[in-house]
Amino acid sequence: MNRYLDMVDGPEHVKKLTLPQLQELAGEVREELIGGLAKAGGHLGPNLGVVELTIALHRVFNSPKDKFVWDVSHQVYVHKLLTGRKDKFRTIRQTDGLNGFALRSESAHDCYGAGHAGTALSAALGMAAARDKKGTDENIVCIFGDAALTNGISFEALNNIGHTTKKFIGILNDNEWSIAKNVGAISAYLNKLITNPRYNKLARDFENFLKRLPKGELAARLAHKAGEGVKGAISEVGMRQKSEVAIDADGRGGFGNPVLFEEMGMRYLGPIDGHNLPLLISTLEFAKTCDYPIVIHILTQKGKGFDAALKYPEKFHGLGPYDAKTGETPAAKPGTAPAYQDVMGQTLVKLCQRDNRLIGITAAMPTGTGLKHLEKALPDRYYDVGIAEEHAVIFAAGMATMGLHPVVAIYSTFLQRAYDCIHHDVCLQDLPVIFCMDRSGLSANDGPTHHGLFDIAYLRCLPNVIAMAPANEDELADMMFTASHQNHPTFIRYPRGTAEGVPVKDQPKLLEIGKAEVVQNFATNGKKKAALFGLGPMNTIARKAATQLAAEGFDVAVINPRFTKPIDAGTHEFFGRSADVIVTLEDHVLMGGYGSSVLELLSEKAIATPVIRIGWPDQFIEHASSQDELRKKYGLTVENIIARVKAQFGEPEAKVTKLIDVA
Ligand SMILES: Cc1ncc(C[n+]2csc(CCOP(=O)(O)OP(=O)(O)O)c2C)c(N)n1
C-alpha cells in the first residue's frame, strides 16, 4: 500500500491531508526515521520527538515564505522528509548526500543553517526585525530545545525580543534532555512549570477552549481579538471560566504568574502535549494570529516510537549504525583501540586522584568528551555547566585564580565560541587552565559546522599559550600530565574517534615544553633528503610515507612536532638546514596553521629550503561518509605526500606505483 509519505513532495501536500491521514503520516515518518537511519546512523532520538511538531508546522505555516529556525538543527530530518528531500533521505550524513543539519544551500526550506547550539532565537529575531523593516508579513517560527536555554546567547535574544518585534513565535521543545540529562536552574525551573498544577490547568482550559470552538471560528475570533488590540488573549482563555470579559490578571496579559518568558516581554502558553497533533495545529493557528511575541512550551519525548531510544535517550541522541528492530548497536571488534575521549577521561581521573588542584569541566558533553569517567569516579571534581562554553572558560579562569588547575574539555569547534574568554580571561591573565580539545580535525559525518580545523590558527597568535598535539593516546596522557605542571594556559588538540592503539603507560611522563620528538633521523648517506613533520594523527601518515619514500631511494627523517606553540625552533632549524625539502602535515587548515608557523620560523632564520605544506585548504570542508574519503579528496594522504616530494625532486608523480603495506 502506498504511504502518505510517498505522496508528500512538499508542504503543500501536507496541507491536503486530513487529520487522520496526518496521524498516519506521523507513523510513517517514524518508520522512515528508524529504518532509514539504521545503516549509517544519525540524530534519531531528537527527530522522533518532533514528528508531530514538524507536521503541524508544515500544516499551519507556509514554508519557505514562513521561516522555521531550528536551534542546533539536528532535529530537521522530519522537515527534510516533508520538504522534497525524502528520496535522498537515506543518504543523510554520507558523501554527496543530505547534510545532517539545516543548510541554506541544500533547500529554500532551510532558511538558516546551524550545528552549534543557542543561535536560533537571535537569528529568528534578526529575521523578524528585517521583516518588520521591510513591511512584509512572513511568520518567523523559532524552535529551540530546553537545553538551548542553558546557553547565554538564547538569553541575550530573549532580552531583546519583546521590544524588537510584535510578531515572533517561539516553540520551546522540552524533552528534559540535552545530549545527557539537562542541567542547572533552568532545567529545574522548566520542570516546575511542567509539574505546576496551575499551569497545567490553564493549558487544559486553553485546550478545551480550542476544542469547543466550531471549525473556522478560531481564526475569526482570534483575529478579532488581535484587531481589538486585546493583549490578554491567552489570559482570557485561562480566565474565561470565571468571566467572559478579558481579565488581564497580572497586568501583562500573562497567565497571572510571573513566568520567565512573560517577565521578558513574551506571552507564554503551555505546557502542552507536543505529540497531540490536533492540539499542536490549533495552537499554532492561534499563535499565527497573535500580535505579540509568544512562546509555546511543548512537552515531547526524545525517541518517541522506538523503545530502545526511549530507554537510552543519550545513546540515541546521535549514533552510528543500529538494528532497526532492537536498537542494538554493533559491538566493537576485539582489539579495537580505545577512543581518544575515553583515554582523556580515564587519564583525568588518574591525574585528579593524585593532584587536588585538578577539576574537570564540560559544557554539556560528558560522554563526548569522556568526562563521564570523572563524573562517575570523582563526582565532586566534575562540573557540567550546560551548553555554555563561554561560561565554562570564565568559570575555569575564576577557579584558576584560586589556585586550582581546571581542565576544560570542549570540542575544538565549540571552543571557537569562547574565543574572547580564552583571550581576555585566561591568556591575558596567564592562568593555568588546561583545555582538552576533542574533535580537533574532521567530524566527517557532521560536516563544516563540526570540523575542528581552526584551533591552531586561533590560538597561536595569543601570548602565553602552550599548545600541543599528541601523536597517539599515550602521548595524550603525557601532555595532560605535562599541562597539569604548567602555570600558563595549555591547549591539547586530539582527533575524534579511535586512537592509534599504542599502550598507555601507567605513569605519564613530563614532556619538555616546546620540544619536538625526532622519530627517525636522516641516515646521512647523501641521498635526497626529505624531513616529514607529521603533527598529531598525521604523524602516522608521515611514518607510512617515510617507509615508502625510503624504499624509493630517499633519505627521510620523521619528526613529531608535539608543540604548535612554542614550536621547537632548534629542531625545525636543524632540519631546515639539513633537508632538501621539508614537509609539514597537519589535520588543520593551512592558513595560519602549523605549517605556516614553520614557514615563518624558517624565513626568520633566512633558511630557503622548500616547504611543502599538507593540510586543509582555505574553504569549508563538506560532510562525507568517512574521514578517509575527505582526506583522499583533499590530498592528506600517504600517496599525495609521496607525489609531492617526488615532484619536488623533479620525479614524475606517475612513478608512484604500488604502496608498501605498513602497519
Ligand atoms: C555550542 C554547542 N555546544 C555543544 C553542542 C553539542 N550539542 C548538540 S545537540 C545538544 C543538545 C541539544 O539539546 P536540546 O536543544 O534540548 O535538543 P534535543 O536534542 O533535546 O531535542 C548539544 C549539547 C552544540 N551543538 N553546540
XYZ file of C-alpha atoms and ligand atoms in Angstrom:
689
model
C 0.000 0.000 0.000
C 1.200 3.456 -0.811
C 2.288 5.535 2.103
C 1.096 9.076 2.532
C 4.750 9.920 2.896
C 5.310 8.784 -0.690
C 2.766 11.330 -1.811
C 4.271 14.209 0.092
C 6.708 16.088 -2.090
C 6.386 19.355 -0.277
C 4.451 21.217 2.425
C 1.560 21.840 0.002
C 0.817 18.106 0.125
C 0.866 18.052 3.931
C -1.852 20.678 3.832
C -4.076 18.464 1.694
C -4.177 15.589 4.158
C -6.969 15.170 6.682
C -6.230 14.889 10.364
C -6.444 11.062 10.430
C -4.195 10.967 7.363
C -1.708 13.254 9.076
C -1.728 10.918 12.066
C -0.852 8.081 9.717
C 1.805 10.218 8.109
C 3.353 10.685 11.540
C 3.616 6.913 11.946
C 5.177 6.546 8.505
C 7.681 9.287 9.192
C 8.711 7.500 12.382
C 9.185 4.256 10.462
C 11.244 6.056 7.859
C 13.424 7.619 10.541
C 14.000 4.343 12.337
C 14.553 2.274 9.188
C 16.273 4.948 7.147
C 18.946 5.809 9.688
C 19.737 2.250 10.810
C 22.502 1.694 8.283
C 24.518 4.860 8.689
C 23.214 6.380 11.911
C 22.237 9.940 12.776
C 20.261 12.015 15.270
C 17.428 9.544 15.703
C 16.082 10.393 19.175
C 15.645 14.153 18.709
C 13.875 13.625 15.388
C 11.484 11.008 16.721
C 10.488 13.631 19.274
C 9.492 16.324 16.759
C 7.440 14.327 14.260
C 4.056 15.788 15.222
C 5.501 19.254 15.731
C 7.077 19.314 12.269
C 3.921 18.030 10.598
C 1.870 20.642 12.443
C 4.296 23.400 11.410
C 4.008 22.473 7.762
C 0.274 22.130 8.063
C -0.205 25.573 9.563
C 2.547 27.699 8.035
C 3.762 28.196 4.501
C 7.440 27.359 4.225
C 9.577 28.669 2.570
C 7.756 32.005 2.811
C 7.245 31.464 6.517
C 10.544 30.715 8.203
C 11.387 27.884 10.583
C 14.591 28.459 12.500
C 15.761 25.365 14.346
C 18.253 25.535 17.192
C 21.279 23.300 16.507
C 19.097 21.911 13.674
C 19.988 18.295 14.375
C 16.216 17.735 14.573
C 15.391 18.789 10.987
C 15.216 15.306 9.480
C 11.400 15.281 9.515
C 11.421 18.752 7.984
C 13.722 17.401 5.249
C 11.389 14.475 4.644
C 8.438 16.822 4.178
C 10.179 19.396 2.006
C 11.033 17.445 -1.114
C 14.075 15.594 0.157
C 12.639 12.223 1.109
C 14.168 10.465 -1.899
C 17.630 11.418 -0.700
C 16.847 10.883 2.952
C 18.810 7.655 3.238
C 21.934 9.479 2.052
C 21.896 11.806 5.026
C 25.340 12.484 6.556
C 27.003 10.495 3.795
C 29.220 11.501 0.880
C 27.262 13.634 -1.617
C 24.138 13.063 0.479
C 21.954 15.352 2.521
C 23.624 17.272 5.303
C 22.609 16.283 8.832
C 21.703 19.863 9.715
C 19.759 22.710 8.133
C 21.808 24.007 5.232
C 20.820 27.050 3.219
C 22.465 25.746 0.065
C 20.522 22.492 0.278
C 16.950 23.804 0.179
C 14.930 27.010 0.197
C 13.134 25.465 3.172
C 16.352 25.616 5.222
C 16.244 29.322 5.861
C 19.020 29.323 8.437
C 21.960 26.944 8.835
C 23.243 25.748 12.185
C 25.031 22.972 14.016
C 26.086 24.874 17.107
C 23.532 25.412 19.857
C 21.940 28.621 21.044
C 21.778 30.578 17.796
C 18.143 30.141 16.771
C 16.453 32.805 18.886
C 18.892 35.516 17.785
C 18.736 34.504 14.134
C 14.944 34.309 14.157
C 14.714 37.685 15.846
C 17.016 39.129 13.183
C 14.672 37.778 10.529
C 11.640 39.174 12.320
C 13.254 42.605 12.634
C 14.203 42.544 8.940
C 10.644 41.576 8.037
C 9.257 44.430 10.114
C 11.650 46.857 8.442
C 10.658 45.627 5.001
C 6.967 45.681 5.870
C 6.343 42.097 4.741
C 4.257 39.537 6.599
C 6.180 36.273 6.902
C 5.768 34.309 10.096
C 9.021 33.587 11.850
C 8.946 30.464 13.979
C 11.873 29.567 16.189
C 12.120 26.022 17.521
C 14.516 25.658 20.433
C 15.156 22.860 22.909
C 15.176 23.074 26.686
C 18.965 22.755 26.573
C 19.197 25.844 24.350
C 18.091 27.726 27.447
C 21.297 26.767 29.226
C 23.063 28.881 26.636
C 23.778 32.556 27.125
C 23.059 33.656 23.571
C 19.495 32.414 23.910
C 19.013 34.741 26.856
C 20.636 37.624 25.025
C 17.989 37.126 22.345
C 15.124 36.756 24.834
C 16.243 40.014 26.375
C 15.644 41.727 23.018
C 12.590 40.054 21.542
C 9.837 41.907 23.403
C 10.989 45.365 22.428
C 12.140 44.495 18.919
C 9.093 42.928 17.302
C 5.419 42.224 17.832
C 5.325 39.069 15.760
C 7.528 36.228 16.856
C 6.630 32.632 17.567
C 8.957 30.639 19.776
C 8.425 26.942 20.359
C 10.200 25.529 23.350
C 10.623 21.833 22.641
C 11.092 20.473 26.125
C 12.134 16.844 26.447
C 14.203 17.340 29.610
C 17.327 16.196 27.803
C 20.310 17.930 26.341
C 22.527 15.155 24.953
C 22.794 13.963 28.529
C 20.152 14.948 31.068
C 19.707 18.705 31.002
C 21.330 20.555 33.906
C 21.076 23.651 36.036
C 18.478 26.028 37.380
C 16.700 26.455 34.044
C 16.011 22.770 33.744
C 14.711 22.728 37.330
C 12.588 25.769 36.528
C 11.074 24.186 33.426
C 10.340 21.130 35.459
C 8.467 23.297 37.934
C 6.381 24.736 35.114
C 5.608 21.278 33.808
C 4.505 19.953 37.140
C 2.749 23.090 38.401
C -0.978 22.224 38.537
C -1.899 25.833 37.915
C -0.174 25.933 34.550
C -1.403 22.517 33.645
C -4.939 23.576 34.367
C -4.621 26.732 32.304
C -3.123 24.772 29.449
C -6.016 22.322 29.687
C -8.505 25.170 29.710
C -6.880 26.509 26.615
C -7.115 23.097 25.003
C -10.816 22.853 25.890
C -11.403 26.320 24.595
C -9.868 25.372 21.264
C -11.906 22.180 21.170
C -15.191 23.941 21.840
C -14.822 26.417 19.034
C -16.710 25.460 15.895
C -14.466 24.910 12.891
C -13.367 28.159 11.358
C -14.364 30.227 14.332
C -10.970 30.096 15.939
C -9.219 32.186 13.335
C -12.052 34.687 13.112
C -12.323 35.048 16.838
C -8.634 35.386 17.408
C -8.206 37.742 14.513
C -10.961 39.815 16.018
C -9.170 39.862 19.338
C -5.955 40.861 17.651
C -7.814 43.605 15.796
C -9.197 44.933 19.020
C -5.731 45.049 20.365
C -6.739 42.902 23.283
C -3.480 41.756 24.694
C -4.643 39.176 27.111
C -5.961 36.600 24.699
C -4.323 33.736 26.497
C -5.207 35.116 29.907
C -8.707 35.435 28.789
C -8.770 31.837 27.749
C -7.398 30.868 31.081
C -9.844 33.017 32.974
C -12.951 32.721 30.880
C -14.393 30.108 33.165
C -14.885 32.897 35.655
C -15.854 35.682 33.302
C -16.442 36.290 29.629
C -14.670 39.591 29.992
C -10.962 39.597 29.289
C -9.078 39.739 32.539
C -5.510 40.731 32.265
C -4.694 39.012 35.504
C -1.143 40.192 36.039
C -1.355 43.389 34.051
C 0.870 41.951 31.375
C -1.612 39.647 29.733
C 0.039 36.527 31.025
C -1.406 33.656 32.919
C -1.253 35.599 36.106
C 2.041 34.382 37.463
C 5.400 35.794 36.624
C 6.634 33.249 34.129
C 10.165 33.848 32.960
C 9.147 34.472 29.355
C 6.417 36.877 30.382
C 8.849 38.779 32.528
C 10.931 39.113 29.386
C 8.089 40.554 27.345
C 6.738 37.472 25.625
C 3.495 35.618 26.205
C 3.852 32.091 27.474
C 1.492 29.284 26.557
C 1.945 25.829 27.927
C 2.896 23.295 28.782
C 1.086 21.361 26.075
C 1.464 17.829 24.776
C 3.875 18.015 21.851
C 2.641 14.719 20.427
C -1.009 15.761 20.248
C -1.265 16.698 16.593
C -4.695 18.394 16.588
C -3.764 20.404 19.655
C -0.474 21.452 18.082
C -2.243 22.501 14.908
C -4.843 24.577 16.763
C -2.229 26.140 18.991
C -0.047 27.107 16.060
C -3.110 28.517 14.268
C -3.689 30.569 17.379
C -0.052 31.682 17.539
C -0.267 32.836 13.941
C -2.931 35.358 14.898
C -1.066 36.819 17.862
C 0.193 40.343 17.543
C 2.716 39.914 20.298
C 5.703 37.630 20.720
C 4.679 34.268 22.097
C 6.451 31.182 23.408
C 4.626 27.881 23.215
C 6.037 25.340 25.629
C 5.572 21.831 24.270
C 6.479 18.618 26.013
C 7.920 15.882 23.871
C 9.663 12.592 24.353
C 13.057 12.093 22.831
C 12.933 8.787 20.942
C 9.117 8.580 20.850
C 8.010 5.453 18.984
C 11.190 3.418 19.391
C 11.613 1.548 22.644
C 15.392 1.434 22.633
C 15.589 5.173 22.015
C 13.130 5.906 24.801
C 15.116 3.725 27.138
C 18.513 5.194 26.267
C 17.905 8.826 25.280
C 21.560 9.784 25.492
C 22.795 6.964 23.296
C 20.082 7.626 20.716
C 20.625 11.365 20.642
C 23.092 10.658 17.881
C 24.617 7.324 16.981
C 26.140 5.154 14.270
C 24.502 2.082 12.729
C 21.970 0.150 14.807
C 19.480 -2.662 14.420
C 16.178 -1.152 13.284
C 14.201 -3.722 15.258
C 16.049 -3.898 18.545
C 18.139 -0.753 18.525
C 21.227 -2.804 19.274
C 24.499 -1.368 18.073
C 27.372 -3.499 16.773
C 29.974 -4.350 19.410
C 33.470 -3.009 18.844
C 35.728 -5.547 17.158
C 38.066 -7.200 19.640
C 41.396 -5.433 19.729
C 39.943 -2.065 18.665
C 41.929 0.776 20.181
C 40.124 2.944 22.726
C 38.565 6.244 21.691
C 40.627 9.336 22.412
C 37.782 10.713 24.521
C 37.928 7.704 26.850
C 41.693 7.881 27.205
C 41.281 11.542 28.083
C 38.551 10.840 30.671
C 40.372 7.921 32.286
C 43.646 9.832 32.394
C 41.919 12.774 34.015
C 40.549 10.504 36.731
C 44.062 9.219 37.460
C 45.557 12.690 37.472
C 42.788 14.046 39.713
C 43.396 11.235 42.173
C 46.968 12.440 42.575
C 46.562 16.167 42.201
C 43.947 18.005 44.242
C 44.157 21.098 42.108
C 42.657 19.400 39.074
C 38.948 19.800 38.273
C 37.008 18.701 35.176
C 34.539 20.975 33.385
C 32.296 20.064 30.467
C 29.801 22.177 28.540
C 27.005 19.598 28.202
C 29.192 16.895 26.686
C 30.034 14.400 29.449
C 30.124 11.410 27.119
C 31.540 13.075 24.023
C 34.476 14.496 25.951
C 34.956 11.434 28.174
C 34.337 13.439 31.335
C 31.656 10.957 32.325
C 34.543 8.864 33.695
C 35.336 11.667 36.118
C 31.676 12.221 36.945
C 31.466 8.579 37.930
C 34.768 8.259 39.778
C 35.055 11.665 41.449
C 31.722 13.485 41.175
C 32.823 16.345 43.417
C 35.601 17.188 40.969
C 33.246 17.350 37.996
C 31.098 20.187 36.616
C 28.630 20.117 33.749
C 27.727 23.756 33.148
C 25.275 23.207 30.272
C 25.751 24.381 26.696
C 27.711 27.334 27.963
C 31.216 27.317 26.529
C 31.926 30.948 27.378
C 30.812 30.459 30.927
C 32.825 27.228 31.180
C 36.022 29.040 30.237
C 35.499 32.043 32.522
C 34.348 29.745 35.327
C 37.636 27.896 34.912
C 39.551 31.176 34.891
C 37.938 32.091 38.200
C 38.919 28.747 39.666
C 42.466 29.150 38.419
C 42.810 32.458 40.263
C 42.116 30.466 43.439
C 44.956 28.036 42.847
C 43.107 25.275 41.002
C 44.073 23.812 37.630
C 40.754 23.297 35.875
C 40.600 21.048 32.838
C 38.070 22.397 30.349
C 37.061 19.686 27.898
C 35.369 21.258 24.874
C 35.380 20.212 21.234
C 37.624 22.355 19.063
C 34.664 23.684 17.051
C 32.571 24.656 20.083
C 35.523 26.320 21.775
C 35.515 28.882 18.964
C 32.577 30.469 20.682
C 34.630 31.160 23.786
C 37.476 32.865 21.966
C 37.208 36.154 23.784
C 37.099 34.336 27.112
C 40.273 32.466 26.176
C 41.900 35.760 25.262
C 40.567 38.130 27.896
C 40.101 35.869 30.885
C 42.629 33.089 30.543
C 45.568 34.191 28.377
C 45.701 37.842 29.322
C 45.813 36.860 32.997
C 48.124 33.959 32.165
C 46.037 31.488 34.141
C 46.758 27.773 34.354
C 43.633 26.489 32.632
C 44.052 23.233 30.703
C 41.988 22.895 27.526
C 41.351 19.433 26.137
C 40.046 19.937 22.624
C 38.448 16.770 21.334
C 37.317 16.528 17.679
C 40.295 18.586 16.533
C 40.329 17.553 12.928
C 37.364 16.235 10.995
C 33.966 15.247 12.235
C 33.223 13.679 8.873
C 29.507 12.880 9.023
C 28.615 16.177 10.661
C 30.463 18.401 8.246
C 31.592 22.014 8.335
C 29.740 23.024 11.487
C 31.629 20.383 13.432
C 35.063 20.035 11.851
C 37.687 21.310 14.278
C 40.117 22.751 11.773
C 40.926 26.225 13.042
C 42.253 25.983 16.596
C 45.996 26.076 15.890
C 45.495 29.323 13.984
C 43.193 30.925 16.507
C 45.412 30.016 19.432
C 48.915 30.546 18.176
C 48.507 34.300 17.906
C 47.698 34.622 21.619
C 50.527 35.310 24.065
C 51.143 32.867 26.963
C 49.626 29.914 25.098
C 51.222 26.491 25.219
C 49.605 24.341 22.525
C 50.222 20.670 21.855
C 49.011 17.829 19.653
C 49.707 14.213 20.658
C 50.688 11.664 18.044
C 48.910 8.883 19.971
C 46.920 8.192 23.116
C 49.975 7.604 25.302
C 51.279 10.997 24.370
C 47.859 12.482 25.121
C 48.272 11.247 28.697
C 51.804 12.683 28.811
C 50.533 16.018 27.552
C 47.741 16.161 30.117
C 50.263 15.373 32.837
C 52.660 17.984 31.457
C 49.858 20.556 31.248
C 48.992 19.993 34.886
C 52.525 21.147 35.780
C 52.320 24.469 33.905
C 51.411 27.851 35.246
C 50.158 29.055 31.879
C 47.182 28.286 29.660
C 47.674 24.955 27.927
C 45.766 23.513 24.990
C 45.799 19.917 23.787
C 44.184 19.078 20.437
C 43.350 15.493 19.502
C 41.046 13.886 16.980
C 37.658 12.281 17.085
C 37.365 8.550 17.409
C 39.666 5.593 17.756
C 43.198 6.252 18.958
C 46.341 4.732 17.465
C 46.327 1.579 19.579
C 49.581 2.091 21.453
C 49.808 1.068 25.113
C 49.298 3.868 27.622
C 51.960 3.920 30.356
C 50.831 3.665 33.964
C 52.762 6.762 34.889
C 52.672 9.522 32.276
C 55.888 11.401 31.701
C 56.679 15.070 31.783
C 57.454 16.486 28.341
C 59.846 19.335 27.770
C 57.827 22.357 26.684
C 58.448 23.303 23.074
C 60.495 20.196 22.305
C 59.739 18.038 19.277
C 60.460 14.322 19.064
C 62.724 13.116 16.302
C 61.167 9.786 15.443
C 63.642 8.930 12.727
C 66.704 10.926 11.705
C 68.432 11.055 8.340
C 70.749 8.176 7.587
C 73.225 10.801 6.307
C 74.112 8.701 3.305
C 73.946 11.536 0.840
C 70.622 10.670 -0.764
C 67.739 13.045 -1.487
C 66.685 14.250 1.935
C 63.094 14.856 2.978
C 62.101 15.786 6.532
C 58.477 14.942 7.318
C 56.949 16.849 10.239
C 53.718 14.997 10.999
C 51.628 16.738 13.633
C 49.295 14.742 15.876
C 47.479 11.964 14.000
C 49.293 12.964 10.799
C 52.443 11.507 12.305
C 51.195 8.009 11.489
C 50.723 9.081 7.875
C 54.185 10.651 7.845
C 55.706 7.381 9.029
C 53.973 5.416 6.325
C 55.095 7.873 3.665
C 58.646 7.701 5.042
C 58.777 3.918 4.655
C 57.612 4.183 1.068
C 59.958 7.029 0.196
C 62.907 5.194 1.747
C 62.095 2.204 -0.428
C 62.221 4.505 -3.418
C 65.664 5.855 -2.630
C 65.009 8.856 -0.396
C 66.653 9.622 2.919
C 63.751 10.521 5.153
C 63.526 11.966 8.638
C 60.265 11.858 10.587
C 59.571 14.368 13.317
C 56.699 14.520 15.761
C 56.447 18.287 16.439
C 54.320 17.816 19.591
C 54.062 21.586 20.142
C 52.410 24.100 17.857
C 53.273 26.820 20.331
C 56.055 27.290 21.148
C 57.330 25.340 18.171
C 60.718 23.744 18.560
C 62.926 26.353 16.890
C 66.108 24.274 17.203
C 64.733 21.115 15.614
C 62.973 22.968 12.822
C 66.106 24.962 12.117
C 68.297 21.859 12.122
C 66.136 20.021 9.607
C 65.528 23.227 7.687
C 69.239 23.439 7.098
C 69.960 19.747 6.538
C 66.978 18.658 4.400
C 66.399 19.228 0.693
C 62.707 19.538 1.361
C 60.551 19.969 4.454
C 57.028 18.558 4.539
C 54.573 19.684 7.208
C 51.452 17.623 7.775
C 48.537 18.817 9.849
C 44.878 17.961 10.333
C 44.056 21.678 10.280
C 43.610 24.456 7.729
C 46.850 25.509 6.067
C 46.001 29.164 6.549
C 47.700 30.198 9.769
C 48.296 26.633 10.910
C 51.348 24.682 11.996
C 52.961 24.701 8.534
C 52.593 28.472 8.444
C 54.454 28.761 11.718
C 57.277 26.633 10.275
C 57.468 28.905 7.225
C 57.638 31.949 9.477
C 60.417 30.443 11.535
C 62.488 29.370 8.526
C 62.006 32.765 6.954
C 63.216 34.495 10.121
C 66.302 32.287 10.073
C 66.771 33.021 6.358
C 66.518 29.318 5.529
C 65.241 28.896 1.983
C 64.624 25.138 1.969
C 61.353 24.453 0.160
C 58.413 23.644 2.421
C 55.508 21.518 1.229
C 52.520 22.115 3.473
C 49.847 19.445 3.596
C 46.613 20.258 5.385
C 43.114 21.525 4.630
C 42.567 24.243 2.020
C 41.056 27.683 2.579
C 37.444 26.587 2.250
C 34.790 24.967 4.400
C 35.055 21.210 4.083
C 31.825 19.385 3.372
C 30.497 16.329 5.206
C 31.204 12.806 3.981
C 30.783 9.182 4.947
C 34.284 8.929 6.324
C 37.365 10.902 7.210
C 39.398 8.816 4.764
C 37.252 9.879 1.838
C 37.764 13.544 2.622
C 41.478 13.096 3.246
C 41.780 11.385 -0.106
C 39.822 14.074 -1.892
C 41.926 16.866 -0.394
C 45.291 15.120 -0.518
C 46.002 14.422 3.140
C 47.284 11.005 2.184
C 50.451 8.967 2.005
C 50.102 8.919 -1.802
C 49.955 12.679 -2.041
C 52.952 13.168 0.247
C 54.984 10.845 -1.911
C 53.820 12.508 -5.115
C 54.576 15.998 -3.781
C 58.043 15.014 -2.533
C 58.873 13.341 -5.813
C 57.644 16.322 -7.788
C 59.950 18.493 -5.670
C 62.876 16.406 -6.893
C 61.613 16.538 -10.458
C 60.404 12.967 -10.402
C 57.042 12.467 -12.042
C 54.191 11.568 -9.807
C 53.310 8.684 -12.147
C 56.258 6.775 -10.733
C 54.259 6.130 -7.551
C 53.064 2.689 -8.372
C 52.325 0.298 -5.591
C 52.356 1.374 -1.984
C 54.176 -0.730 0.529
C 51.805 -2.004 3.148
C 52.976 -0.731 6.503
C 51.230 -1.269 9.780
C 27.800 25.354 21.058
C 27.443 23.904 21.098
N 27.821 23.144 22.154
C 27.504 21.838 22.204
C 26.801 21.268 21.191
C 26.509 19.784 21.207
N 25.063 19.537 21.224
C 24.375 19.195 20.133
S 22.768 18.964 20.414
C 22.962 19.257 22.062
C 21.806 19.164 22.995
C 20.615 19.849 22.453
O 19.560 19.688 23.357
P 18.189 20.392 23.055
O 18.440 21.726 22.426
O 17.356 20.362 24.268
O 17.561 19.494 21.897
P 17.167 17.947 21.934
O 18.291 17.197 21.292
O 16.959 17.539 23.354
O 15.927 17.879 21.124
C 24.294 19.555 22.359
C 24.818 19.840 23.695
C 26.444 22.083 20.102
N 25.777 21.600 19.049
N 26.760 23.379 20.083
